[in-house]
Structures are given as C-alpha cells and as structure tokens.
Amino acid sequence: GESVGLHLPTLSVQEGDNSIINCAYSNSASDYFIWYKQESGKGPQFIIDIRSNMDKRQGQRVTVLLNKTVKHLSLQIAATQPGDSAVYFCAENLPHSGAGSYQLTFGKGTKLSVIP
Amino acid sequence: NAGVTQTPKFRILKIGQSMTLQCTQDMNHNYMYWYRQDPGMGLKLIYYSVGAGITDKGEVPNGYNVSRSTTEDFPLRLELAAPSQTSVYFCASSLKRRETQYFGPGTRLLVL
C-alpha cells in the first residue's frame, strides 16, 4: 500500500542552526498533512499542519513546505534549540470516506539531535 | 484542561490474559482514536469512534475491541493477550474529522 516515508532517519544539528526534516508521500490523493514531535516516553505532540491548497505555512520557529508536484513535505525549524531534540513524524490523511479519511498514516520518523 | 489521559502507564500481561486500556478526554471532542506504535515505527490505527455509540475498525483491529458509551471515554479491550500485542498504545481525539488529533501520553504494554 501507499505510505508516508522519510528521507533521513537521523539528523544532528548544532544549536542555533536551522533544521530541515524531509518527508515523501506516495499517495497523491492525500490532502492534509501534519507534523508531530515525539519526545522520549511521551505521546506525539502537534507542531503544524498544512492542507493541499497551500504550499507553505508558518508557525512559531517552524515552517512547513508542501510540494505536490514531487509529493514532498518538509519541516523547517529555525534556530534549533536543545528542547527540539525528539523524533519528528509526518502524517498524511486521505479525503475519501471510510476509515481512510479518519486514519493518519504516519511515517517512521526522523530523530533530531541538537548538539549544544 | 487535562487533554487526553490514559491509564495505566505501563502493564505486563501474561499470554491469554485480558485487560482494558482506559482513555479519557475533557475537550468535548467527538472523534477518538486508538493507535499502536511498535519500536522504531510510526503509529497504526486500531479503532476509531465518531461519537458516543459509534465505533469502527482501523488498519489493525484484530485482537482488540472498543466501546464508546460516553463522549469522554474510549476504552480499548484486549481479550486474549498475545506477544504480538507488545507495543505502546496511544489514544487520541479530535474536534472534527480530518483535523488535528491530540494524543495522550501512552500505555506501554508488555505481553510475556
């Protein structure tokens, strides 16, 4: 089946630098995407979302870019801090009815390590 | 607002035992979900509910059952625990369909 995947399983960045976490999705029908942050021993925490009618959305220190042409999603974290160290998941949602429209399909995650 | 709460935090079961994982949300969300997360993997949907009295299967429902008698509570039942059910279980809720899902802290289950 189609699934969300990630280009890099681990990413190490220096504190203060910008981080870019990438995600490839294979289902062109997906029209809603979410980035979650998961710290060790905790549940996923919502960071930012984007719908397919947009190509960019900004939050506090985070920006999500969506490129529907190549089915690519990225999360940019500005001025990365030690507290940003976590596993980051992208998730996609399909618009059709049934379980697919409720289910978030998660990628395997990228572990971000911030070097002080 | 406590958000989504789950109990217990950790449990060890013997093969064949049963247990109920509790989930409660205080955000008055209609939609609730149960996911499992295996080591190094993303989350997979077990069951979901669109409101009190209505539940449906997700991607991996075998070996589990759910009920939704109130808006707040969405318990997950394991009837005959198997080692393959060793995982971390997350409950989530959302206000509307296809909008942000808010997750609980998880229940770590070990079946031996």
PDB file of C-alpha atoms in Angstrom:
ATOM      1  CA  GLY A   1       0.000   0.000   0.000  1.00  0.00           C
ATOM      2  CA  GLU A   2       0.997   3.624  -0.269  1.00  0.00           C
ATOM      3  CA  SER A   3       2.642   5.140   2.740  1.00  0.00           C
ATOM      4  CA  VAL A   4       4.430   8.165   4.049  1.00  0.00           C
ATOM      5  CA  GLY A   5       8.186   7.876   4.226  1.00  0.00           C
ATOM      6  CA  LEU A   6      11.114   9.938   5.400  1.00  0.00           C
ATOM      7  CA  HIS A   7      14.374  10.644   3.604  1.00  0.00           C
ATOM      8  CA  LEU A   8      16.638  10.662   6.672  1.00  0.00           C
ATOM      9  CA  PRO A   9      16.210   8.540   9.795  1.00  0.00           C
ATOM     10  CA  THR A  10      18.574  10.685  11.924  1.00  0.00           C
ATOM     11  CA  LEU A  11      19.650  14.300  11.834  1.00  0.00           C
ATOM     12  CA  SER A  12      22.212  16.048  14.032  1.00  0.00           C
ATOM     13  CA  VAL A  13      22.389  19.836  14.069  1.00  0.00           C
ATOM     14  CA  GLN A  14      24.284  22.430  16.037  1.00  0.00           C
ATOM     15  CA  GLU A  15      22.306  24.531  18.462  1.00  0.00           C
ATOM     16  CA  GLY A  16      21.266  27.754  16.773  1.00  0.00           C
ATOM     17  CA  ASP A  17      21.352  26.311  13.268  1.00  0.00           C
ATOM     18  CA  ASN A  18      18.268  25.690  11.167  1.00  0.00           C
ATOM     19  CA  SER A  19      16.946  22.139  10.790  1.00  0.00           C
ATOM     20  CA  ILE A  20      15.184  20.683   7.790  1.00  0.00           C
ATOM     21  CA  ILE A  21      13.332  17.395   8.083  1.00  0.00           C
ATOM     22  CA  ASN A  22      12.019  15.871   4.881  1.00  0.00           C
ATOM     23  CA  CYS A  23       9.129  13.576   4.139  1.00  0.00           C
ATOM     24  CA  ALA A  24       7.989  11.892   0.925  1.00  0.00           C
ATOM     25  CA  TYR A  25       4.427  10.765   0.456  1.00  0.00           C
ATOM     26  CA  SER A  26       3.308   8.436  -2.271  1.00  0.00           C
ATOM     27  CA  ASN A  27      -0.465   8.879  -2.264  1.00  0.00           C
ATOM     28  CA  SER A  28      -1.287  11.841  -4.478  1.00  0.00           C
ATOM     29  CA  ALA A  29      -4.859  11.846  -3.136  1.00  0.00           C
ATOM     30  CA  SER A  30      -3.703  12.879   0.351  1.00  0.00           C
ATOM     31  CA  ASP A  31      -4.797  16.420   1.046  1.00  0.00           C
ATOM     32  CA  TYR A  32      -3.968  17.025   4.697  1.00  0.00           C
ATOM     33  CA  PHE A  33      -0.587  16.721   6.334  1.00  0.00           C
ATOM     34  CA  ILE A  34       0.565  17.078   9.914  1.00  0.00           C
ATOM     35  CA  TRP A  35       3.931  17.214  11.604  1.00  0.00           C
ATOM     36  CA  TYR A  36       4.218  15.740  15.089  1.00  0.00           C
ATOM     37  CA  LYS A  37       7.034  15.864  17.604  1.00  0.00           C
ATOM     38  CA  GLN A  38       7.515  12.932  19.944  1.00  0.00           C
ATOM     39  CA  GLU A  39       9.833  13.170  22.908  1.00  0.00           C
ATOM     40  CA  SER A  40      11.048  10.039  24.604  1.00  0.00           C
ATOM     41  CA  GLY A  41       8.309   8.355  26.625  1.00  0.00           C
ATOM     42  CA  LYS A  42       5.611  10.778  25.529  1.00  0.00           C
ATOM     43  CA  GLY A  43       2.793  10.897  23.043  1.00  0.00           C
ATOM     44  CA  PRO A  44       3.064  12.727  19.715  1.00  0.00           C
ATOM     45  CA  GLN A  45       2.632  16.471  20.033  1.00  0.00           C
ATOM     46  CA  PHE A  46       1.112  18.527  17.227  1.00  0.00           C
ATOM     47  CA  ILE A  47       3.525  21.001  15.652  1.00  0.00           C
ATOM     48  CA  ILE A  48       1.952  22.296  12.482  1.00  0.00           C
ATOM     49  CA  ASP A  49      -0.368  21.171   9.708  1.00  0.00           C
ATOM     50  CA  ILE A  50      -0.989  22.077   6.101  1.00  0.00           C
ATOM     51  CA  ARG A  51      -3.718  21.363   3.586  1.00  0.00           C
ATOM     52  CA  SER A  52      -3.101  20.652  -0.057  1.00  0.00           C
ATOM     53  CA  ASN A  53      -4.470  24.006  -1.206  1.00  0.00           C
ATOM     54  CA  MET A  54      -1.397  25.642   0.361  1.00  0.00           C
ATOM     55  CA  ASP A  55       2.311  25.242  -0.335  1.00  0.00           C
ATOM     56  CA  LYS A  56       3.681  26.932   2.756  1.00  0.00           C
ATOM     57  CA  ARG A  57       2.586  27.535   6.288  1.00  0.00           C
ATOM     58  CA  GLN A  58       4.481  29.191   9.120  1.00  0.00           C
ATOM     59  CA  GLY A  59       4.247  28.827  12.842  1.00  0.00           C
ATOM     60  CA  GLN A  60       6.453  29.901  15.681  1.00  0.00           C
ATOM     61  CA  ARG A  61      10.004  28.975  14.561  1.00  0.00           C
ATOM     62  CA  VAL A  62       8.587  26.293  12.269  1.00  0.00           C
ATOM     63  CA  THR A  63       7.649  26.303   8.616  1.00  0.00           C
ATOM     64  CA  VAL A  64       6.089  23.503   6.624  1.00  0.00           C
ATOM     65  CA  LEU A  65       6.533  23.364   2.869  1.00  0.00           C
ATOM     66  CA  LEU A  66       4.422  21.208   0.601  1.00  0.00           C
ATOM     67  CA  ASN A  67       5.435  20.376  -2.944  1.00  0.00           C
ATOM     68  CA  LYS A  68       2.574  18.455  -4.525  1.00  0.00           C
ATOM     69  CA  THR A  69       4.377  18.084  -7.840  1.00  0.00           C
ATOM     70  CA  VAL A  70       7.018  15.805  -6.328  1.00  0.00           C
ATOM     71  CA  LYS A  71       4.907  14.718  -3.341  1.00  0.00           C
ATOM     72  CA  HIS A  72       7.326  16.120  -0.813  1.00  0.00           C
ATOM     73  CA  LEU A  73       6.819  17.687   2.584  1.00  0.00           C
ATOM     74  CA  SER A  74       9.413  19.391   4.748  1.00  0.00           C
ATOM     75  CA  LEU A  75       9.579  20.831   8.239  1.00  0.00           C
ATOM     76  CA  GLN A  76      11.968  23.686   8.856  1.00  0.00           C
ATOM     77  CA  ILE A  77      12.915  24.590  12.417  1.00  0.00           C
ATOM     78  CA  ALA A  78      14.646  27.925  12.843  1.00  0.00           C
ATOM     79  CA  ALA A  79      17.350  28.469  15.455  1.00  0.00           C
ATOM     80  CA  THR A  80      17.202  24.888  16.677  1.00  0.00           C
ATOM     81  CA  GLN A  81      17.316  24.510  20.449  1.00  0.00           C
ATOM     82  CA  PRO A  82      18.194  21.527  22.678  1.00  0.00           C
ATOM     83  CA  GLY A  83      14.499  21.240  23.522  1.00  0.00           C
ATOM     84  CA  ASP A  84      13.822  20.457  19.873  1.00  0.00           C
ATOM     85  CA  SER A  85      15.582  17.113  20.223  1.00  0.00           C
ATOM     86  CA  ALA A  86      12.931  14.485  19.527  1.00  0.00           C
ATOM     87  CA  VAL A  87      11.565  12.198  16.841  1.00  0.00           C
ATOM     88  CA  TYR A  88       9.558  14.028  14.209  1.00  0.00           C
ATOM     89  CA  PHE A  89       6.780  12.315  12.285  1.00  0.00           C
ATOM     90  CA  CYS A  90       4.914  13.470   9.261  1.00  0.00           C
ATOM     91  CA  ALA A  91       1.431  12.097   8.771  1.00  0.00           C
ATOM     92  CA  GLU A  92      -0.972  12.227   5.860  1.00  0.00           C
ATOM     93  CA  ASN A  93      -4.726  11.997   5.630  1.00  0.00           C
ATOM     94  CA  LEU A  94      -6.859  10.890   2.729  1.00  0.00           C
ATOM     95  CA  PRO A  95     -10.028  12.748   1.762  1.00  0.00           C
ATOM     96  CA  HIS A  96     -12.261   9.848   0.844  1.00  0.00           C
ATOM     97  CA  SER A  97     -14.868   8.272   3.091  1.00  0.00           C
ATOM     98  CA  GLY A  98     -14.393   5.288   5.352  1.00  0.00           C
ATOM     99  CA  ALA A  99     -11.528   4.514   7.672  1.00  0.00           C
ATOM    100  CA  GLY A 100      -9.029   6.112   5.315  1.00  0.00           C
ATOM    101  CA  SER A 101     -10.423   9.556   5.947  1.00  0.00           C
ATOM    102  CA  TYR A 102     -10.030   9.181   9.710  1.00  0.00           C
ATOM    103  CA  GLN A 103      -6.710   7.485   9.739  1.00  0.00           C
ATOM    104  CA  LEU A 104      -3.489   9.377   9.858  1.00  0.00           C
ATOM    105  CA  THR A 105      -0.795   7.438   8.018  1.00  0.00           C
ATOM    106  CA  PHE A 106       2.484   8.008   9.796  1.00  0.00           C
ATOM    107  CA  GLY A 107       5.998   7.736   8.518  1.00  0.00           C
ATOM    108  CA  LYS A 108       8.649   6.008  10.606  1.00  0.00           C
ATOM    109  CA  GLY A 109      10.063   9.252  11.976  1.00  0.00           C
ATOM    110  CA  THR A 110      13.303  11.226  11.935  1.00  0.00           C
ATOM    111  CA  LYS A 111      15.311  11.579  15.102  1.00  0.00           C
ATOM    112  CA  LEU A 112      16.620  15.098  15.543  1.00  0.00           C
ATOM    113  CA  SER A 113      19.586  15.542  17.870  1.00  0.00           C
ATOM    114  CA  VAL A 114      20.675  19.039  18.786  1.00  0.00           C
ATOM    115  CA  ILE A 115      24.327  19.473  19.699  1.00  0.00           C
ATOM    116  CA  PRO A 116      24.808  22.159  22.371  1.00  0.00           C
TER     117      PRO A 116
ATOM    118  CA  ASN B   1      -7.896  21.067  30.640  1.00  0.00           C
ATOM    119  CA  ALA B   2      -6.121  17.770  31.165  1.00  0.00           C
ATOM    120  CA  GLY B   3      -6.479  16.937  27.473  1.00  0.00           C
ATOM    121  CA  VAL B   4      -6.240  13.224  26.739  1.00  0.00           C
ATOM    122  CA  THR B   5      -5.372  10.985  29.671  1.00  0.00           C
ATOM    123  CA  GLN B   6      -4.535   7.280  29.610  1.00  0.00           C
ATOM    124  CA  THR B   7      -4.212   4.626  32.273  1.00  0.00           C
ATOM    125  CA  PRO B   8      -2.242   2.599  33.131  1.00  0.00           C
ATOM    126  CA  LYS B   9       1.146   3.948  32.063  1.00  0.00           C
ATOM    127  CA  PHE B  10       2.716   0.520  31.999  1.00  0.00           C
ATOM    128  CA  ARG B  11       1.461  -3.034  32.296  1.00  0.00           C
ATOM    129  CA  ILE B  12       2.865  -6.530  31.987  1.00  0.00           C
ATOM    130  CA  LEU B  13       0.449  -9.242  30.895  1.00  0.00           C
ATOM    131  CA  LYS B  14       0.804 -12.979  30.581  1.00  0.00           C
ATOM    132  CA  ILE B  15      -0.251 -14.619  27.329  1.00  0.00           C
ATOM    133  CA  GLY B  16      -4.016 -15.184  27.342  1.00  0.00           C
ATOM    134  CA  GLN B  17      -4.814 -12.577  29.972  1.00  0.00           C
ATOM    135  CA  SER B  18      -7.178  -9.734  29.269  1.00  0.00           C
ATOM    136  CA  MET B  19      -7.112  -6.075  30.146  1.00  0.00           C
ATOM    137  CA  THR B  20      -8.690  -2.728  29.365  1.00  0.00           C
ATOM    138  CA  LEU B  21      -6.706   0.344  28.471  1.00  0.00           C
ATOM    139  CA  GLN B  22      -8.509   3.466  29.591  1.00  0.00           C
ATOM    140  CA  CYS B  23      -8.700   6.727  27.659  1.00  0.00           C
ATOM    141  CA  THR B  24     -10.497   9.909  28.659  1.00  0.00           C
ATOM    142  CA  GLN B  25     -10.606  13.335  27.064  1.00  0.00           C
ATOM    143  CA  ASP B  26     -12.060  16.522  28.507  1.00  0.00           C
ATOM    144  CA  MET B  27     -12.100  18.615  25.339  1.00  0.00           C
ATOM    145  CA  ASN B  28     -15.596  17.543  24.273  1.00  0.00           C
ATOM    146  CA  HIS B  29     -14.182  16.014  21.105  1.00  0.00           C
ATOM    147  CA  ASN B  30     -16.477  13.778  19.109  1.00  0.00           C
ATOM    148  CA  TYR B  31     -13.705  11.837  17.398  1.00  0.00           C
ATOM    149  CA  MET B  32     -11.450   9.449  19.279  1.00  0.00           C
ATOM    150  CA  TYR B  33      -8.794   7.011  18.103  1.00  0.00           C
ATOM    151  CA  TRP B  34      -6.584   4.202  19.294  1.00  0.00           C
ATOM    152  CA  TYR B  35      -3.140   3.710  17.759  1.00  0.00           C
ATOM    153  CA  ARG B  36      -0.307   1.340  18.470  1.00  0.00           C
ATOM    154  CA  GLN B  37       3.339   2.170  17.991  1.00  0.00           C
ATOM    155  CA  ASP B  38       5.919  -0.551  17.617  1.00  0.00           C
ATOM    156  CA  PRO B  39       9.613   0.217  18.248  1.00  0.00           C
ATOM    157  CA  GLY B  40      11.126   2.483  15.604  1.00  0.00           C
ATOM    158  CA  MET B  41       7.867   2.683  13.709  1.00  0.00           C
ATOM    159  CA  GLY B  42       5.095   5.127  13.100  1.00  0.00           C
ATOM    160  CA  LEU B  43       1.637   4.755  14.559  1.00  0.00           C
ATOM    161  CA  LYS B  44      -1.034   2.443  13.182  1.00  0.00           C
ATOM    162  CA  LEU B  45      -4.753   2.962  13.734  1.00  0.00           C
ATOM    163  CA  ILE B  46      -6.547   0.194  15.638  1.00  0.00           C
ATOM    164  CA  TYR B  47     -10.069   1.572  16.091  1.00  0.00           C
ATOM    165  CA  TYR B  48     -11.772   4.907  15.934  1.00  0.00           C
ATOM    166  CA  SER B  49     -15.059   6.448  17.030  1.00  0.00           C
ATOM    167  CA  VAL B  50     -17.017   9.349  15.572  1.00  0.00           C
ATOM    168  CA  GLY B  51     -19.225   9.784  18.610  1.00  0.00           C
ATOM    169  CA  ALA B  52     -20.860   8.028  21.515  1.00  0.00           C
ATOM    170  CA  GLY B  53     -22.200   4.655  20.444  1.00  0.00           C
ATOM    171  CA  ILE B  54     -20.345   4.600  17.119  1.00  0.00           C
ATOM    172  CA  THR B  55     -17.079   2.769  16.539  1.00  0.00           C
ATOM    173  CA  ASP B  56     -15.280   1.340  13.525  1.00  0.00           C
ATOM    174  CA  LYS B  57     -12.172  -0.628  12.638  1.00  0.00           C
ATOM    175  CA  GLY B  58      -8.920   0.939  11.616  1.00  0.00           C
ATOM    176  CA  GLU B  59      -5.902  -0.623   9.955  1.00  0.00           C
ATOM    177  CA  VAL B  60      -5.007  -3.224  12.620  1.00  0.00           C
ATOM    178  CA  PRO B  61      -8.138  -4.143  14.658  1.00  0.00           C
ATOM    179  CA  ASN B  62      -7.580  -7.881  15.158  1.00  0.00           C
ATOM    180  CA  GLY B  63      -7.308  -8.874  18.813  1.00  0.00           C
ATOM    181  CA  TYR B  64      -8.903  -5.688  20.109  1.00  0.00           C
ATOM    182  CA  ASN B  65     -12.333  -4.360  20.938  1.00  0.00           C
ATOM    183  CA  VAL B  66     -13.628  -0.925  21.820  1.00  0.00           C
ATOM    184  CA  SER B  67     -16.729   0.738  23.167  1.00  0.00           C
ATOM    185  CA  ARG B  68     -17.845   4.345  23.342  1.00  0.00           C
ATOM    186  CA  SER B  69     -20.663   4.818  25.837  1.00  0.00           C
ATOM    187  CA  THR B  70     -19.842   8.477  26.551  1.00  0.00           C
ATOM    188  CA  THR B  71     -18.190  11.332  24.665  1.00  0.00           C
ATOM    189  CA  GLU B  72     -15.328  11.412  27.163  1.00  0.00           C
ATOM    190  CA  ASP B  73     -14.297   7.756  27.370  1.00  0.00           C
ATOM    191  CA  PHE B  74     -12.970   5.341  24.769  1.00  0.00           C
ATOM    192  CA  PRO B  75     -11.597   2.161  26.378  1.00  0.00           C
ATOM    193  CA  LEU B  76      -9.616  -0.422  24.401  1.00  0.00           C
ATOM    194  CA  ARG B  77     -10.058  -4.061  25.360  1.00  0.00           C
ATOM    195  CA  LEU B  78      -7.582  -6.893  24.812  1.00  0.00           C
ATOM    196  CA  GLU B  79      -9.347 -10.215  25.367  1.00  0.00           C
ATOM    197  CA  LEU B  80      -6.565 -12.770  24.886  1.00  0.00           C
ATOM    198  CA  ALA B  81      -3.204 -11.058  25.080  1.00  0.00           C
ATOM    199  CA  ALA B  82      -0.546 -12.265  22.657  1.00  0.00           C
ATOM    200  CA  PRO B  83       3.173 -11.353  22.418  1.00  0.00           C
ATOM    201  CA  SER B  84       2.439  -9.591  19.123  1.00  0.00           C
ATOM    202  CA  GLN B  85       0.414  -7.061  21.114  1.00  0.00           C
ATOM    203  CA  THR B  86       3.502  -5.859  22.942  1.00  0.00           C
ATOM    204  CA  SER B  87       3.562  -2.208  21.956  1.00  0.00           C
ATOM    205  CA  VAL B  88       2.896   1.330  23.098  1.00  0.00           C
ATOM    206  CA  TYR B  89      -0.743   2.322  22.782  1.00  0.00           C
ATOM    207  CA  PHE B  90      -1.814   5.880  22.167  1.00  0.00           C
ATOM    208  CA  CYS B  91      -5.278   7.314  22.405  1.00  0.00           C
ATOM    209  CA  ALA B  92      -6.102  10.493  20.513  1.00  0.00           C
ATOM    210  CA  SER B  93      -9.051  12.789  19.956  1.00  0.00           C
ATOM    211  CA  SER B  94     -10.063  15.494  17.538  1.00  0.00           C
ATOM    212  CA  LEU B  95     -12.854  18.022  17.360  1.00  0.00           C
ATOM    213  CA  LYS B  96     -13.652  17.371  13.736  1.00  0.00           C
ATOM    214  CA  ARG B  97     -12.892  14.716  11.217  1.00  0.00           C
ATOM    215  CA  ARG B  98      -9.597  15.250   9.399  1.00  0.00           C
ATOM    216  CA  GLU B  99      -8.346  17.862  11.791  1.00  0.00           C
ATOM    217  CA  THR B 100      -5.553  17.872  14.342  1.00  0.00           C
ATOM    218  CA  GLN B 101      -5.528  14.830  16.579  1.00  0.00           C
ATOM    219  CA  TYR B 102      -4.347  15.340  20.153  1.00  0.00           C
ATOM    220  CA  PHE B 103      -2.583  12.415  21.760  1.00  0.00           C
ATOM    221  CA  GLY B 104      -2.418  11.034  25.261  1.00  0.00           C
ATOM    222  CA  PRO B 105       0.866  10.042  26.961  1.00  0.00           C
ATOM    223  CA  GLY B 106       0.550   6.380  26.004  1.00  0.00           C
ATOM    224  CA  THR B 107       0.324   2.990  27.709  1.00  0.00           C
ATOM    225  CA  ARG B 108       3.313   0.686  27.419  1.00  0.00           C
ATOM    226  CA  LEU B 109       2.188  -2.952  27.282  1.00  0.00           C
ATOM    227  CA  LEU B 110       4.429  -5.967  27.534  1.00  0.00           C
ATOM    228  CA  VAL B 111       2.965  -9.422  26.895  1.00  0.00           C
ATOM    229  CA  LEU B 112       5.093 -12.325  28.085  1.00  0.00           C
TER     230      LEU B 112
END
